[in-house]
Amino acid sequence: MARGHGRILTSIWEDPDFLALDEKEQRLYLFLISQPNLNHAGLLDLTLRRWSRKARGLTSAELEKLLQRLEETHFVVMDDDTEELLIRSFVRNDGVWRMPKVMGAMVSGALEISSPRLQAALLAEMDRIPLDELNDEPTKYKGQDGPSIRQQVVIHISTLRKAFGTPDPDPSRRGSATPSKAPSGTPSDTPSQPPAEGGPKGSTRGRGRAPHAHSPAPAPAPTPAPAPNPVVVEVGEKTSGSSEPTPSSPDGDAPIDIDGFALTDSMRRWALDTFGPGLDIDYETAQFVDHFRAQCVRRPNWPAEWQKWIRRSAKYASERATRPQLRSVAGTGSRADTHTADDYTNSKVEDLFAS
């Protein structure tokens, strides 16, 4: 569900880091935290061409420069490969960490992150949540003691750490770690900065082709023909840059087959250790492969895309398990009169997992 408002702390106008930004950089930050599709983890899709249409005369190239400045000053973290942007201190500044139920929604939103760089940045933010400020008195539920607010938040953070494991913020191994300055306690305060990543990379969402320290270059895929030039359009038009079908090989293989994607033992262990035996990994992997064969699109990192699929599958399975059953008024008890909430949702695989 889209948000109806964005929360801006009045203290931001006393933050020396924010005041050091120029007018356009400040406006862009306020624009980002007021986006309707911003989730509780502070995650946004990186859609520069769409954003450039929100002000007369604004261009994708100018947005590119402004975002680079926000990243240099640690307000945001970006990944061109996965086309994701994280508002780094959003969980703390929006008060998400104070409310256990909202923290649960934050974990669900965080599981949407594909970028190891963004995962590492969000985990660093979890270390900076002032847990000692949370109430540690047991909560009451039906006359019995339950976990305190602090304990509930700690459980959510532990769940996130277990799901992410130890993300490598520099998959290409070409970055160099840069020590960060001491945190200032303001919206722009700086955690341990993830290693910079090398290599220029053009974006499929209309970003400029300036070199980026945050853009790892993926290993070249053995494709027989170059992919078509990316085209980004508004909703309702025919194509978009991130989902344009990639020409298949002469024998009809899809990109996922050409690139040689396969389920490895380490991937299977990761899924088992993270989500337990309740998730059918072979079934989900078969669904994943069938989906991308049908879509005939290429992803820069198939294992990361697979992990995203598995996280979403686990998320939907958990949501289905906690939804109450809905019964018809007649309520005869037959299958025709008894439905789960899933029967009223659009559960088509292509819709759930389409990028």
mmCIF file of N, CA, C and O in Angstrom, residues 21 26 31 35 66 79 94 96 99 118 142 159 192 242 247 250 270 282 332 340 344:
data_model
loop_
_atom_site.group_PDB
_atom_site.id
_atom_site.type_symbol
_atom_site.label_atom_id
_atom_site.label_comp_id
_atom_site.label_asym_id
_atom_site.label_seq_id
_atom_site.Cartn_x
_atom_site.Cartn_y
_atom_site.Cartn_z
ATOM 1 N N LEU A 21 24.449 20.837 2.269
ATOM 2 C CA LEU A 21 23.978 20.554 0.920
ATOM 3 C C LEU A 21 23.433 21.827 0.285
ATOM 4 O O LEU A 21 22.953 22.730 0.983
ATOM 5 N N GLN A 26 19.206 19.300 -1.177
ATOM 6 C CA GLN A 26 18.249 19.192 -0.080
ATOM 7 C C GLN A 26 16.863 18.810 -0.605
ATOM 8 O O GLN A 26 16.191 17.941 -0.043
ATOM 9 N N PHE A 31 12.519 14.921 -1.461
ATOM 10 C CA PHE A 31 11.737 14.234 -2.485
ATOM 11 C C PHE A 31 11.792 12.715 -2.261
ATOM 12 O O PHE A 31 10.766 12.022 -2.320
ATOM 13 N N GLN A 35 8.503 9.721 -1.147
ATOM 14 C CA GLN A 35 7.996 8.892 -2.243
ATOM 15 C C GLN A 35 6.963 7.888 -1.733
ATOM 16 O O GLN A 35 7.148 7.272 -0.680
ATOM 17 N N LEU A 66 23.214 14.920 -8.619
ATOM 18 C CA LEU A 66 22.684 15.211 -7.293
ATOM 19 C C LEU A 66 22.712 13.967 -6.407
ATOM 20 O O LEU A 66 23.056 14.036 -5.217
ATOM 21 N N ASP A 79 22.974 1.217 -5.823
ATOM 22 C CA ASP A 79 23.578 0.116 -6.568
ATOM 23 C C ASP A 79 22.991 0.129 -7.972
ATOM 24 O O ASP A 79 21.786 -0.080 -8.147
ATOM 25 N N ASP A 94 12.842 7.772 11.025
ATOM 26 C CA ASP A 94 11.388 7.703 10.874
ATOM 27 C C ASP A 94 10.726 7.057 12.089
ATOM 28 O O ASP A 94 9.511 6.920 12.123
ATOM 29 N N VAL A 96 10.899 3.965 12.990
ATOM 30 C CA VAL A 96 10.495 2.579 12.737
ATOM 31 C C VAL A 96 10.944 1.674 13.877
ATOM 32 O O VAL A 96 10.213 0.777 14.322
ATOM 33 N N MET A 99 8.757 0.756 17.158
ATOM 34 C CA MET A 99 7.484 0.029 17.098
ATOM 35 C C MET A 99 7.714 -1.389 16.569
ATOM 36 O O MET A 99 8.041 -1.578 15.400
ATOM 37 N N LEU A 118 23.698 -2.639 -0.342
ATOM 38 C CA LEU A 118 22.612 -2.065 0.440
ATOM 39 C C LEU A 118 22.316 -2.904 1.678
ATOM 40 O O LEU A 118 21.981 -2.377 2.743
ATOM 41 N N LYS A 142 -3.308 -11.104 27.347
ATOM 42 C CA LYS A 142 -4.288 -12.013 27.946
ATOM 43 C C LYS A 142 -3.887 -12.410 29.366
ATOM 44 O O LYS A 142 -3.952 -13.578 29.764
ATOM 45 N N THR A 159 16.402 -11.598 13.069
ATOM 46 C CA THR A 159 15.822 -12.224 11.880
ATOM 47 C C THR A 159 16.439 -11.654 10.610
ATOM 48 O O THR A 159 16.763 -12.383 9.667
ATOM 49 N N SER A 192 30.017 2.691 9.380
ATOM 50 C CA SER A 192 31.186 2.167 8.690
ATOM 51 C C SER A 192 30.848 2.067 7.225
ATOM 52 O O SER A 192 29.947 1.335 6.840
ATOM 53 N N SER A 242 14.283 -2.367 -18.043
ATOM 54 C CA SER A 242 14.718 -3.484 -17.229
ATOM 55 C C SER A 242 14.032 -4.790 -17.596
ATOM 56 O O SER A 242 14.384 -5.831 -17.097
ATOM 57 N N PRO A 247 17.319 -11.224 -26.890
ATOM 58 C CA PRO A 247 17.274 -12.198 -27.973
ATOM 59 C C PRO A 247 17.847 -13.531 -27.515
ATOM 60 O O PRO A 247 18.899 -13.594 -26.891
ATOM 61 N N PRO A 250 20.284 -19.092 -31.278
ATOM 62 C CA PRO A 250 19.651 -19.708 -32.441
ATOM 63 C C PRO A 250 18.885 -20.975 -32.117
ATOM 64 O O PRO A 250 17.917 -21.307 -32.794
ATOM 65 N N TRP A 270 22.370 -22.144 2.050
ATOM 66 C CA TRP A 270 21.942 -20.804 2.464
ATOM 67 C C TRP A 270 20.434 -20.770 2.702
ATOM 68 O O TRP A 270 19.967 -20.234 3.718
ATOM 69 N N ASP A 282 13.683 -27.024 -4.264
ATOM 70 C CA ASP A 282 13.671 -27.534 -5.642
ATOM 71 C C ASP A 282 12.467 -27.013 -6.413
ATOM 72 O O ASP A 282 12.580 -26.621 -7.582
ATOM 73 N N THR A 332 -21.250 -23.770 5.235
ATOM 74 C CA THR A 332 -21.592 -25.182 5.341
ATOM 75 C C THR A 332 -20.407 -26.029 5.739
ATOM 76 O O THR A 332 -20.555 -27.183 6.107
ATOM 77 N N THR A 340 -9.370 -19.411 1.958
ATOM 78 C CA THR A 340 -8.313 -18.671 2.634
ATOM 79 C C THR A 340 -8.226 -17.292 2.009
ATOM 80 O O THR A 340 -8.738 -17.063 0.904
ATOM 81 N N TYR A 344 -8.342 -14.595 -2.523
ATOM 82 C CA TYR A 344 -8.800 -13.273 -2.953
ATOM 83 C C TYR A 344 -7.649 -12.377 -3.357
ATOM 84 O O TYR A 344 -7.820 -11.185 -3.526
#
